[in-house]
Coordinates of C-alpha atoms in Angstrom, one line a residue:
X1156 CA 0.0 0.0 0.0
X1157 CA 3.0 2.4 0.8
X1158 CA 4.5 1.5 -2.6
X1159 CA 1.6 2.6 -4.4
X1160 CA 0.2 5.0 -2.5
X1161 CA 4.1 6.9 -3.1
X1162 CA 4.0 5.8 -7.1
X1163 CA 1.0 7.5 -7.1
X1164 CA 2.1 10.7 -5.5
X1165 CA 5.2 10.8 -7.5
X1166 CA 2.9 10.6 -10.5
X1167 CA 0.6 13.5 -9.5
X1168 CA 3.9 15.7 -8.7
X1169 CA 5.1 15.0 -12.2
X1170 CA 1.5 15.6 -14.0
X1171 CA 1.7 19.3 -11.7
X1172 CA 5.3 19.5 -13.0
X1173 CA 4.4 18.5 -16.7
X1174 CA 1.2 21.2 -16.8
X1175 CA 3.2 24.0 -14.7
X1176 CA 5.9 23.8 -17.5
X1177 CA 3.1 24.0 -19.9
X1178 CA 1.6 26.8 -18.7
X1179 CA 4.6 28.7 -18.0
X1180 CA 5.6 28.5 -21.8
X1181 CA 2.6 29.7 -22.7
X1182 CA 2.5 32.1 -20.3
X1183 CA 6.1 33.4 -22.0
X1184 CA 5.2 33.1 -25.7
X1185 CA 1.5 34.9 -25.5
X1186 CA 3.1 38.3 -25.7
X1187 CA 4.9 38.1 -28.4
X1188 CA 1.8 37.3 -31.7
X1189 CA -0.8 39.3 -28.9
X1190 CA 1.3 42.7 -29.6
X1191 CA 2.6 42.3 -32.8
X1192 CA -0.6 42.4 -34.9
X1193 CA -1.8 45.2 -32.5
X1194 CA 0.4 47.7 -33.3
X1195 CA -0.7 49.4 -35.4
X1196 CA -3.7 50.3 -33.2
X1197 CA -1.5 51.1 -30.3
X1198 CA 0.4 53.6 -32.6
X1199 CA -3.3 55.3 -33.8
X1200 CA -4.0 55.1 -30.3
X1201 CA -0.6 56.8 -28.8
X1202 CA 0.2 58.7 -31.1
X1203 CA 4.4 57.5 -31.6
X1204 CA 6.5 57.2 -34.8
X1205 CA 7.6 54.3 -36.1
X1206 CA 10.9 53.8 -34.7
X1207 CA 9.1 54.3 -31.3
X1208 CA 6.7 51.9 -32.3
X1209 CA 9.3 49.6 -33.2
X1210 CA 10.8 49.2 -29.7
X1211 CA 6.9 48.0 -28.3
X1212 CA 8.1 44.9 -29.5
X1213 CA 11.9 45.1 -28.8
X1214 CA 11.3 46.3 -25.3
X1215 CA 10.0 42.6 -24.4
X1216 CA 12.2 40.7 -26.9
X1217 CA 15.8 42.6 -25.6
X1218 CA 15.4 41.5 -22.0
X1219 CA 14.4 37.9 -22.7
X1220 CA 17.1 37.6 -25.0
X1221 CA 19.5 38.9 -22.6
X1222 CA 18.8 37.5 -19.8
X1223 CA 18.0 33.9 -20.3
X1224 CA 21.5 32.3 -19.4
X1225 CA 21.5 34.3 -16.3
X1226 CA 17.6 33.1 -15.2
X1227 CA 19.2 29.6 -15.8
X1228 CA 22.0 30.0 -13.7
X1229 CA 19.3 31.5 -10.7
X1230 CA 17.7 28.7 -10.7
X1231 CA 20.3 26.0 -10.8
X1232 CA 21.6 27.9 -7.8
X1233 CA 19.0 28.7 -5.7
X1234 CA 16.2 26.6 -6.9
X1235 CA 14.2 26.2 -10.5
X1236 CA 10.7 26.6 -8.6
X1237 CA 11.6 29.9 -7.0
X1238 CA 12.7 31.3 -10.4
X1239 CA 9.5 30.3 -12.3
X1240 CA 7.7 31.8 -9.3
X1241 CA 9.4 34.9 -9.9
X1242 CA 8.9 34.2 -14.2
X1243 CA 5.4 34.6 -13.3
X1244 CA 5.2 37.3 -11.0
X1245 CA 7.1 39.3 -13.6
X1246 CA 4.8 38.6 -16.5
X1247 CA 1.7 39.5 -14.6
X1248 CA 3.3 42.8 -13.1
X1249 CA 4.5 43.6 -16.8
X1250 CA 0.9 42.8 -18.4
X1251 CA -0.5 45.3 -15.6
X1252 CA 1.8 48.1 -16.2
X1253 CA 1.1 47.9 -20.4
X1254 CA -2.8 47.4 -19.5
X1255 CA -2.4 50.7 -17.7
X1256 CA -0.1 52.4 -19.9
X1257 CA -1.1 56.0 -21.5
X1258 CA 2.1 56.7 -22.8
X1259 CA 4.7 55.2 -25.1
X1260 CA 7.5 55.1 -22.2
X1261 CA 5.1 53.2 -19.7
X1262 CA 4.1 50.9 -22.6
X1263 CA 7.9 50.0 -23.2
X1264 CA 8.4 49.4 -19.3
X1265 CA 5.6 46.8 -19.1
X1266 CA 6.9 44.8 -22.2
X1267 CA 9.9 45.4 -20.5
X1268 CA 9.2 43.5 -17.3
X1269 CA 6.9 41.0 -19.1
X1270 CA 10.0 40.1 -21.0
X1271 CA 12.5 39.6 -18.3
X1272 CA 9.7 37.4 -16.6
X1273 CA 9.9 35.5 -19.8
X1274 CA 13.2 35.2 -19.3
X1275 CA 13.1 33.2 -16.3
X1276 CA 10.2 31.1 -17.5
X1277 CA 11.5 29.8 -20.4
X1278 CA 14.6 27.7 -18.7
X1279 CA 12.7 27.0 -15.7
X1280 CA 10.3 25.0 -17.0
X1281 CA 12.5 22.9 -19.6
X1282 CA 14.8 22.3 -16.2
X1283 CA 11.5 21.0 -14.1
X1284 CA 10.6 18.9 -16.9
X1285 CA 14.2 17.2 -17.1
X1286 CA 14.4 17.1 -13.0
X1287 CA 10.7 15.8 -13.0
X1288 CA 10.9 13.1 -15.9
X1289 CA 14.2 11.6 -15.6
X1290 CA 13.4 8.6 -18.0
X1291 CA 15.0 10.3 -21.4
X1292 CA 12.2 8.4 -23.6
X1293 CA 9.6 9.2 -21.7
X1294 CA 10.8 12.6 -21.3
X1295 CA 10.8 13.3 -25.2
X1296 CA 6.6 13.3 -25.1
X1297 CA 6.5 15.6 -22.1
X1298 CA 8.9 17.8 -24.6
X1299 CA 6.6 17.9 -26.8
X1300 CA 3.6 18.7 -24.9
X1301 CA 5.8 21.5 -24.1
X1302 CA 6.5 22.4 -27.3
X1303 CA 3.0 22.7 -28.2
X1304 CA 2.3 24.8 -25.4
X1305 CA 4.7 27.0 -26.7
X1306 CA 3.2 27.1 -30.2
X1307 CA -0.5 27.3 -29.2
X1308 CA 0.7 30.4 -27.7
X1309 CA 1.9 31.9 -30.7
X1310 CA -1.6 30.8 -32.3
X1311 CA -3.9 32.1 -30.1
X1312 CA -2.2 35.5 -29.8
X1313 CA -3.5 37.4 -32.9
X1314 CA -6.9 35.3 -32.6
X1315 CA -7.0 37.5 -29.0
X1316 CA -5.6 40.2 -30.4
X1317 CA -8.5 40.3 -33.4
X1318 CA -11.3 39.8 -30.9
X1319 CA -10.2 43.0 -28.5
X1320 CA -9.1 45.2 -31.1
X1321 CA -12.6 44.5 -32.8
X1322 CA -14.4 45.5 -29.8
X1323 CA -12.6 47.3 -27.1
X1324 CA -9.0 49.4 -26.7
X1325 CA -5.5 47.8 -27.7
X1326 CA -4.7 47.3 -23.8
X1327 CA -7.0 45.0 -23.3
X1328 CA -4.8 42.3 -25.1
X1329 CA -2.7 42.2 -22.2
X1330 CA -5.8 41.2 -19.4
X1331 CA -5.6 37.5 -20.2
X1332 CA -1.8 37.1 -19.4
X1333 CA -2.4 38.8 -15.4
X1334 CA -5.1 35.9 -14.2
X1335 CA -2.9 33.1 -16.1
X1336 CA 0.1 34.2 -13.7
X1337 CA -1.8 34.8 -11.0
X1338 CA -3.3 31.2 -11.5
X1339 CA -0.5 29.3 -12.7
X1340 CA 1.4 31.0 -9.3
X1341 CA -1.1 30.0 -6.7
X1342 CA -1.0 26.6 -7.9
X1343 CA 3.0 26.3 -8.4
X1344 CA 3.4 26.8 -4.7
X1345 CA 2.1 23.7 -3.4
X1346 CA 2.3 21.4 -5.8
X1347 CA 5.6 21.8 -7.6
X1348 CA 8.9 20.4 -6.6
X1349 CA 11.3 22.7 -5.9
X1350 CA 14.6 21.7 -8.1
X1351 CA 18.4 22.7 -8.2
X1352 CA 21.7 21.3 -9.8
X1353 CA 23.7 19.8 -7.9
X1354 CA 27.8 20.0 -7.5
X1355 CA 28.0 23.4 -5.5
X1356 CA 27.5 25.7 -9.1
X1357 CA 27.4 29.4 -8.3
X1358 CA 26.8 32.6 -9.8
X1359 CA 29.1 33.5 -12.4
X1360 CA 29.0 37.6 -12.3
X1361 CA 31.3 38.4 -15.1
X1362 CA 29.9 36.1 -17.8
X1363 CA 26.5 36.8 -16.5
X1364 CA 27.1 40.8 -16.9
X1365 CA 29.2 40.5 -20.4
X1366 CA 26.3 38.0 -21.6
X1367 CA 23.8 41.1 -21.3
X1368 CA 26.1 43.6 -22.6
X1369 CA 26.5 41.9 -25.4
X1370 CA 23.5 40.2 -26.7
X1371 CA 21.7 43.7 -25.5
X1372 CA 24.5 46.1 -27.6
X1373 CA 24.3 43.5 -30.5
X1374 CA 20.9 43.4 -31.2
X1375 CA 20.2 47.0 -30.5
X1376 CA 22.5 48.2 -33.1
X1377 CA 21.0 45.6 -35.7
X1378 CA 17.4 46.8 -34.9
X1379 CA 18.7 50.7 -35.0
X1380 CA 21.0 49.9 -38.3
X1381 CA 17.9 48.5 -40.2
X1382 CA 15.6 51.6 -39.1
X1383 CA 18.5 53.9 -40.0
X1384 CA 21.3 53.7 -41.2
X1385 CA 24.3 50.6 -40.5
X1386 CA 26.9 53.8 -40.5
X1387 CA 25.7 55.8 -38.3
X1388 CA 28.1 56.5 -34.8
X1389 CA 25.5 55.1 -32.6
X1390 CA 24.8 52.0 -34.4
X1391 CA 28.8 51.5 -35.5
X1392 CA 29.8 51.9 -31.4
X1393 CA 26.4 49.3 -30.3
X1394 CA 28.0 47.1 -32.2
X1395 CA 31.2 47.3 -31.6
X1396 CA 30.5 47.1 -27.7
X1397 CA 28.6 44.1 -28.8
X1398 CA 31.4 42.4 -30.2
X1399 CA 33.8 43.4 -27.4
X1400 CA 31.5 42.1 -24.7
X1401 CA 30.9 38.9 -26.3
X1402 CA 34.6 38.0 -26.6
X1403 CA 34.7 39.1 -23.0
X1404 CA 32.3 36.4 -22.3
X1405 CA 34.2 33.9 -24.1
X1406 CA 37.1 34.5 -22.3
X1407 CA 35.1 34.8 -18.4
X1408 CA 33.5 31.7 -19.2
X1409 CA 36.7 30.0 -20.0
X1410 CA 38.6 30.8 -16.9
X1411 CA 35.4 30.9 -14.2
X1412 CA 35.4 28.2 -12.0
X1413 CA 31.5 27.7 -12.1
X1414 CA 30.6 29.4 -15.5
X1415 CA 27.1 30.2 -17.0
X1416 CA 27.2 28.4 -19.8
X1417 CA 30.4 26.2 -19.7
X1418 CA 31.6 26.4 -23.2
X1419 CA 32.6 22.8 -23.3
X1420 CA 28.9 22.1 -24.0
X1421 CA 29.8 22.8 -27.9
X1422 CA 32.2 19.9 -28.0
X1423 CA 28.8 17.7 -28.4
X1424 CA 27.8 18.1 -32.1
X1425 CA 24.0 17.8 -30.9
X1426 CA 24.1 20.2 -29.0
X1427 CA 26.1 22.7 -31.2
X1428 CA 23.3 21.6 -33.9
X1429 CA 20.5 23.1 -32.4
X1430 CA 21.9 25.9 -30.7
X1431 CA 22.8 26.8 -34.6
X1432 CA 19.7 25.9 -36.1
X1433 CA 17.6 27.3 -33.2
X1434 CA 19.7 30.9 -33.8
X1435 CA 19.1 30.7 -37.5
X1436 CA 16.1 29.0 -38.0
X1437 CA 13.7 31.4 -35.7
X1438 CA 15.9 34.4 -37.7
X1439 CA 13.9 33.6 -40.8
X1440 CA 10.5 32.8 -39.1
X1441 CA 10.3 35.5 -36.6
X1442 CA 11.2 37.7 -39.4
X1443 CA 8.8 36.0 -42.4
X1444 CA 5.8 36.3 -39.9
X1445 CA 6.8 39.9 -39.7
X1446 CA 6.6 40.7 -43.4
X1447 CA 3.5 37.9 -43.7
X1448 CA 1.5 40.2 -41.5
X1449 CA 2.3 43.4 -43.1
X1450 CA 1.6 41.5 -46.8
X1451 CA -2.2 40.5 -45.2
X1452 CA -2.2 44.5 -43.7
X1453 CA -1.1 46.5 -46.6
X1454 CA -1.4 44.6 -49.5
X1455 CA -4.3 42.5 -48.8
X1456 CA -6.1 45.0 -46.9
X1457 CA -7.4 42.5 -44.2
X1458 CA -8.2 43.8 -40.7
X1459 CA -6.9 42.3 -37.4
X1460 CA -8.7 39.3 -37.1
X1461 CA -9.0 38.4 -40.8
X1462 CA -4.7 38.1 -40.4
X1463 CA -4.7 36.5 -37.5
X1464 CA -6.8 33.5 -38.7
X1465 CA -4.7 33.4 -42.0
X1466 CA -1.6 33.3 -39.9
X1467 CA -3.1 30.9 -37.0
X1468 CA -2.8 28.4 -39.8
X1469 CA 1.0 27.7 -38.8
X1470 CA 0.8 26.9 -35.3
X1471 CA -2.5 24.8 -35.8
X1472 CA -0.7 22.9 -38.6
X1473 CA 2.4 22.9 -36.4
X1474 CA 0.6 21.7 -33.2
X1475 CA -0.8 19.5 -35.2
X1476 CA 2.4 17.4 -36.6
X1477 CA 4.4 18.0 -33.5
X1478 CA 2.1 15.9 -31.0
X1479 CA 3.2 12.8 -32.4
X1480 CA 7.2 13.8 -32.9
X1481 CA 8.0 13.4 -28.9
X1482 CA 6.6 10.1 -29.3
X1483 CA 8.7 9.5 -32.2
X1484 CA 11.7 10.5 -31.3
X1485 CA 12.9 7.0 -29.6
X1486 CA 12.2 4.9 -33.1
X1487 CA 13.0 7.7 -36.0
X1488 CA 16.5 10.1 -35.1
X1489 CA 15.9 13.3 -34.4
X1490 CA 18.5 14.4 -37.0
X1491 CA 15.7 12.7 -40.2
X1492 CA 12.6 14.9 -38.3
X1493 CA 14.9 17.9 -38.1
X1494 CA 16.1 17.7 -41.4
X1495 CA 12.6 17.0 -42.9
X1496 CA 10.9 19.7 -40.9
X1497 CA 13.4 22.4 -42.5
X1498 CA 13.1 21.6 -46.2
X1499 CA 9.3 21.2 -45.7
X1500 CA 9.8 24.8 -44.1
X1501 CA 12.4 26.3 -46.7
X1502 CA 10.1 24.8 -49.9
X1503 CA 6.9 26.4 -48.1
X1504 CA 9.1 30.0 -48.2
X1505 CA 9.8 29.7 -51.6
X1506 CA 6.5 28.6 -52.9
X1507 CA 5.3 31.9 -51.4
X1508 CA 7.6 34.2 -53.7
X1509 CA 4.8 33.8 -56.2
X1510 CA 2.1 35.4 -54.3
X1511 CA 0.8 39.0 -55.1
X1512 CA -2.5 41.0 -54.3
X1513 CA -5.2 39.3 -55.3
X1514 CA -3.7 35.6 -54.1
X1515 CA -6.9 33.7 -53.0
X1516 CA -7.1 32.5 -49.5
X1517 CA -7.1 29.4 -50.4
X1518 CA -3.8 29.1 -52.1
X1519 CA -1.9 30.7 -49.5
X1520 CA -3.5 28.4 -47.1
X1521 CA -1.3 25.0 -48.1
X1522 CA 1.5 26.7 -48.1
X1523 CA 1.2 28.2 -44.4
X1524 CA -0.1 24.4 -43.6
X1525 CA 3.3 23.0 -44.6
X1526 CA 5.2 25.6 -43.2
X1527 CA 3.1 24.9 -40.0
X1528 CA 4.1 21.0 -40.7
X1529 CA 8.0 21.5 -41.0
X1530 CA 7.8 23.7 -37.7
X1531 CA 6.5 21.3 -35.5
X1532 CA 8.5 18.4 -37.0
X1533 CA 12.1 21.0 -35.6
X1534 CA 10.5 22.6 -32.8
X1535 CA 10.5 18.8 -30.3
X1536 CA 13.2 17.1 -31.3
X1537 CA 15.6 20.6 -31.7
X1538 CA 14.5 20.8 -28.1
X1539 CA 14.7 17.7 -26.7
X1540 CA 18.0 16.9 -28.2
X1541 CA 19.4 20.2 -26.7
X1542 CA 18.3 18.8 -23.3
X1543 CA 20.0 15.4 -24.0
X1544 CA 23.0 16.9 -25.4
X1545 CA 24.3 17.5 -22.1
X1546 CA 24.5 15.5 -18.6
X1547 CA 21.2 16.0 -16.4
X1548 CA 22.9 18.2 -14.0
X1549 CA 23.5 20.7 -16.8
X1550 CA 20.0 20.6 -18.4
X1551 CA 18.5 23.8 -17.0
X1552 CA 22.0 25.7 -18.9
X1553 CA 21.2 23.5 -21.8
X1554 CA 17.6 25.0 -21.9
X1555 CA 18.5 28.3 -21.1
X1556 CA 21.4 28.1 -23.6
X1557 CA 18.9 26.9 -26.3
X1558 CA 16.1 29.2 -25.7
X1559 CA 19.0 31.7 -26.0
X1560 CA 19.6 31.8 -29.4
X1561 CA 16.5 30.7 -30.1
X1562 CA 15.2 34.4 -28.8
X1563 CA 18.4 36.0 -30.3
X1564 CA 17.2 35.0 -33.6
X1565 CA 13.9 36.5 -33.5
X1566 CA 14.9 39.6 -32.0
X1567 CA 17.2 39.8 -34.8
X1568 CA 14.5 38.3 -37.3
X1569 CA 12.0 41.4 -37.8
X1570 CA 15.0 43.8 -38.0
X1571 CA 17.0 41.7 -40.5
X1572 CA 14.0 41.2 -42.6
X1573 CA 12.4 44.5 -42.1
X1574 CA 15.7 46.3 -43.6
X1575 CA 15.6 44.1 -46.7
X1576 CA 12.1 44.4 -46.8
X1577 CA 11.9 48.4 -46.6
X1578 CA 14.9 49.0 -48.7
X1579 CA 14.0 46.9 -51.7
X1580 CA 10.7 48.0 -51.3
X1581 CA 12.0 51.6 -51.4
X1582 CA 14.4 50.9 -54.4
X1583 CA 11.4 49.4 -56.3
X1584 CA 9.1 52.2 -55.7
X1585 CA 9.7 55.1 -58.3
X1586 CA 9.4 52.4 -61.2
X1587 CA 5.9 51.2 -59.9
X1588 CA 4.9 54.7 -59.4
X1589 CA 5.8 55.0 -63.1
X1590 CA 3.6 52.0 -64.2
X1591 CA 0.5 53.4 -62.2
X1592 CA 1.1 56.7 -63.7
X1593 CA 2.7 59.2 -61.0
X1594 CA 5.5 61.3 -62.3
X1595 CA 6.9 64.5 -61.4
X1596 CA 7.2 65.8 -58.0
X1597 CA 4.5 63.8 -56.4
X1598 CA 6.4 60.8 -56.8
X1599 CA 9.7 62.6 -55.8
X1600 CA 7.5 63.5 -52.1
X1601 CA 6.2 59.7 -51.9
X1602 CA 9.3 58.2 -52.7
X1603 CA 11.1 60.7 -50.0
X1604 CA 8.4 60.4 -47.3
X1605 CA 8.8 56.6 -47.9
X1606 CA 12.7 56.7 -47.4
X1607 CA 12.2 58.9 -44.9
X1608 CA 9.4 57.3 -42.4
X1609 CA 9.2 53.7 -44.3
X1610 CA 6.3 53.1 -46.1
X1611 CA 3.4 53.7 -44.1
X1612 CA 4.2 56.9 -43.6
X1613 CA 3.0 57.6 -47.5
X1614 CA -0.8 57.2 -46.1
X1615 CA -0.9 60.0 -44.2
X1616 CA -0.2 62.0 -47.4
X1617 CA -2.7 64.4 -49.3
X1618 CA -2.2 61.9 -52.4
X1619 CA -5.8 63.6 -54.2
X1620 CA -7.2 61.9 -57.2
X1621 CA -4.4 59.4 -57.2
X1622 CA -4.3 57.8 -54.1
X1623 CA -5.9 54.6 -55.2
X1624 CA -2.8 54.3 -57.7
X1625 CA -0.7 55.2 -55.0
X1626 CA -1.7 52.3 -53.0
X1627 CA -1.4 50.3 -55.6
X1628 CA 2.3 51.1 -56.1
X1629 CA 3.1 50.5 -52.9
X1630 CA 1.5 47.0 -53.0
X1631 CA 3.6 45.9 -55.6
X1632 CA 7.0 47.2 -54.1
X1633 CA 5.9 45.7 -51.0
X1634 CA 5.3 42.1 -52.5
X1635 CA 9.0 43.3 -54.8
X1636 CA 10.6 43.2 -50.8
X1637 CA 8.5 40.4 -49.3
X1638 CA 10.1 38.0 -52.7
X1639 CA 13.2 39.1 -51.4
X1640 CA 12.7 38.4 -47.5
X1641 CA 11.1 35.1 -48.5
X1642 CA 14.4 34.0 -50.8
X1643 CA 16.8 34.7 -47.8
X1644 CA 14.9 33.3 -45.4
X1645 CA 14.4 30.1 -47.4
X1646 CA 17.9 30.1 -47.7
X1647 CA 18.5 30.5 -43.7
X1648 CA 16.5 27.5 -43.6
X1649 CA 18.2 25.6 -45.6
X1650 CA 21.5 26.6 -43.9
X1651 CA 19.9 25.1 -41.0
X1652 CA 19.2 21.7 -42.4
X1653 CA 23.1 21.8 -43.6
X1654 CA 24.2 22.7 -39.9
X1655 CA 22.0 19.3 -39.0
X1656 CA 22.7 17.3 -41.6
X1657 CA 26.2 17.9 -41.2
X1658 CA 26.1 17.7 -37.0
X1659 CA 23.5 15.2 -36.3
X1660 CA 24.9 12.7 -38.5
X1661 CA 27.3 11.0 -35.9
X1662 CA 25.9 9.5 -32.4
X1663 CA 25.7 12.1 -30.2
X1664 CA 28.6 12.9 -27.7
X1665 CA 27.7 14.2 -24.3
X1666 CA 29.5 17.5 -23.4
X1667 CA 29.7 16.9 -19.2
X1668 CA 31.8 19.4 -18.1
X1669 CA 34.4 18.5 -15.8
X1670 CA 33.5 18.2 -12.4
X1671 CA 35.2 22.0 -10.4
X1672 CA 34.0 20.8 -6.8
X1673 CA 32.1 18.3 -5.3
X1674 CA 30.7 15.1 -7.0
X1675 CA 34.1 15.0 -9.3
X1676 CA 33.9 11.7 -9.2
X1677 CA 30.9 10.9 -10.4
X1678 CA 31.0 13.2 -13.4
X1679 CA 31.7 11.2 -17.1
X1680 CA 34.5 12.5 -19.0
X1681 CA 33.7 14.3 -22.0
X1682 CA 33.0 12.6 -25.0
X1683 CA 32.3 9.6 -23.1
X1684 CA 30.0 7.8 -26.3
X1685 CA 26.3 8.1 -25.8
X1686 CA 23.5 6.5 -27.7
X1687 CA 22.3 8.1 -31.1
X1688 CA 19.5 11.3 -30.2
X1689 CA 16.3 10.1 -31.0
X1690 CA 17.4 6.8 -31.9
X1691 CA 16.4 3.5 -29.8
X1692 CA 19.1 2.0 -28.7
X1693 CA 20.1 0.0 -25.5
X1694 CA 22.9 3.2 -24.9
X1695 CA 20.9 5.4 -22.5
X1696 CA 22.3 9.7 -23.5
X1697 CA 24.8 10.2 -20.2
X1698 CA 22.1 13.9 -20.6
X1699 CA 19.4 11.6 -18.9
X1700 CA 21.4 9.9 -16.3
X1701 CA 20.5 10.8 -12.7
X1702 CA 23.6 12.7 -11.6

């Protein structure tokens, strides 16, 4: 009766552990779809310019990028369960703040917490997963229920978005995010277990500080570089500090004696893999969704919720295909789902270079469906391999390092894109204005105004009799930069599905750092030979061994 009766406890922990994790993801990933199709009814409703407008989204992406590793480290050190409390308090204080804002500079501070709060949810609740499901095949559904979590996040948020902005004020998007916290917080408290890494790790100050310098510095001056100019002093030094700090955090890591991320993690090929093809692969996503919305907005002319269900195609589709692959992952290798998930992705992107104006629902519908597809055939086993890539004592930095460049790229995504986007759309514009017949200094103003404030800005000109060729000009040199961002970030995918093909193809190696302290002895060297990711095998990954 004892046995059971603690089987079945230790079962309901891990269910409360399993749907924390869940919720917690989702909890992170709302945000970022809820405020991107809303803004351009928060910039109506506050009044800002564009380049203010573009930090609403920054604001929350800057902090989670930066400050990931160091969320990671927290909670190996002073508990995973305290950090995800303080993940959640965050997000909720964040979503209150925007929900109140009636200025631009409160609006950035509310994304602003939400986003560190995302920070320390996103490693937490990988690291309770792999503390809470030690069993590395079973552990590889639980993945996956957590990758879905994720990615039902990203669908729901411009169905939300559509439904408020249809019916009440842009800051009521934020509302459903403070009793999800709230919720997900009074029931963390009694029922998860409270999780650290052993072998006396501690907080790591210089990598932890030159990790936020740089990935702050570096993405800052790619955001400001694509909304001005790559040339300017201010961009030129942001980069440059980036750069400098980065190095910095090479060399701290490399001599620390408990390091945030402990760089011997790359000498396992897995893991190198998806850090790579997480960094690049969001890159093109984050920044496709970005043009995508502003193909359905300006070209298409469809309102809020019209785009939002066009674009909640992908994470349906993706949801959809991904349920199975934790499942999977023990019988087909992770590197065959990877690598078929990003050609699926990369042939989707290019079959969209053909679309213009008047593309029917209908056929852009497939295409988003197998884009959806190849996402959620990467998105489990990219994860779960990063997780098994390392021993289990190192799985919350594995996360944390994952999520990293996971969130690097799509902070550096939408500016990448958006400067390709904007400048070939700006290059193409005078020679549609030609075809739709504005000459002479009206199409000197509209193409100035569009250099100058992007192409929106052209709206908000008296255009007279020819505004409806107007539009029309700017349609076409829109879809002209939308080919463009479609071709590179096709070929981004692509890249990807080299850097897998070429890493994944060996059995994976784990990277266990050597022991600095206590439990020495027990740690595997590195490159102690593992069993194949995703493969079944009677080698058990030394990433899933109880350390």
């Amino acid at each position: 009766m004892n046995v059971t009766t603690a089987a079945s406890g230790s079962t309901d922990r891990r269910a409360a552990t399993v749907a924390m994790a869940c919720l917690g993801v989702f909890v992170a990933y709302l945000p970022i779809t809820t405020v991107a199709v809303s803004l351009p009814a928060i910039q109506r409703a506050l009044n800002t310019s564009t380049a203010q407008l573009s930090w609403v989204q920054d604001a929350f992406v800057l902090p989670m990028a930066a400050f990931i590793l160091t969320a990671g480290v927290f909670g190996d050190v002073h508990g995973r369960k305290k950090v995800f409390q303080a993940g959640l308090f965050l997000s909720a204080v964040g979503a209150l703040v925007a929900l109140c804002a009636h200025n631009i500079q409160t609006l950035w501070a509310g994304q602003a917490l939400a986003g560190l709060g995302s920070a320390a949810l996103l490693p937490t609740t990988l690291a309770l997963i792999s503390h809470g499901v030690p069993d590395f095949r079973e552990r590889g559904k639980f993945i996956g229920m957590w990758a879905m979590a994720l990615l039902a996040a990203l669908a729901v948020g411009p169905v939300i978005a559509g439904v408020v902005l249809d019916h009440y004020s842009w800051r009521w998007i934020y509302l459903l995010s403070i009793p999800l916290s709230l919720l997900a917080l009074a029931v963390a408290a009694p029922l998860l277990t409270d999780s650290r890494a052993p072998h006396g790790r501690k907080l790591d100050w210089p990598g932890q500080i030159t990790a936020a310098v740089g990935v702050t510095a570096l993405v800052y001056g790619v955001i400001e570089g694509g909304a001005d100019s790559f040339t300017s002093a201010k961009v030129v030094a942001a980069l440059a500090l980036g750069i400098i700090a980065l190095v910095a955090f090479v060399v701290a890591e490399r001599r620390s004696a408990s390091p945030m991320l402990d760089l011997a993690v790359f000498r396992s090929a897995a893991f190198t893999a998806t850090a790579l093809i997480a960094l690049i692969t969001f890159l093109g996503l984050i920044g496709f969704f970005f043009v995508l919305s502003l193909y359905f907005g300006m070209v298409q002319q469809l309102g809020t919720l019209e785009a939002g269900a066009r674009l909640l195609l992908v994470p349906v589709a993706a949801i959809v295909a991904g349920a199975p692959a934790g499942r999977l992952m023990h019988r087909v290798p992770a590197r065959r789902m990877i690598t078929v998930g990003l050609l699926l992705i990369a042939g989707s992107l290019l079959a969209m270079t053909n679309l213009d104006a008047g593309t029917s629902y209908s056929s852009i519908a497939w295409r988003l469906i197998v884009l959806g597809v190849g996402l959620g055939l990467v998105t489990t086993p990219m994860t779960a391999t990063a997780v098994a890539a390392v021993p289990h004592h190192l799985a919350g930095m594995a996360s944390a390092a994952n999520n990293a460049f996971r969130q690097v790229g799509g902070a550096l995504g939408p500016a990448v894109l958006g400067a390709l986007l904007s400048t070939r759309a700006v290059h193409a514009l005078p020679g549609h204005l030609a075809d739709a017949g504005v000459t002479g200094s009206q199409a000197h103003a509209i193409v100035a105004t569009a250099k100058e404030g992007g192409l929106g800005a052209v709206a908000g000109m008296n255009l007279g009799s020819k505004a409806g060729q107007v539009y029309a000009a700017l349609g076409d040199s829109l879809i002209d930069g939308m080919r463009l961002c479609l071709i590179v970030a096709a070929g981004l995918v692509l890249v990807a599905a080299v850097c897998g093909v070429t890493l994944l193809r060996r059995p994976q190696q784990a990277a266990a750092a050597p022991a600095r302290g206590a439990g020495e002895a027990q740690q595997a060297p590195m490159g102690a030979p593992t069993g194949n990711v995703g493969a079944a095998g009677p080698a058990e990954p030394l990433g899933h061994r109880r350390a």
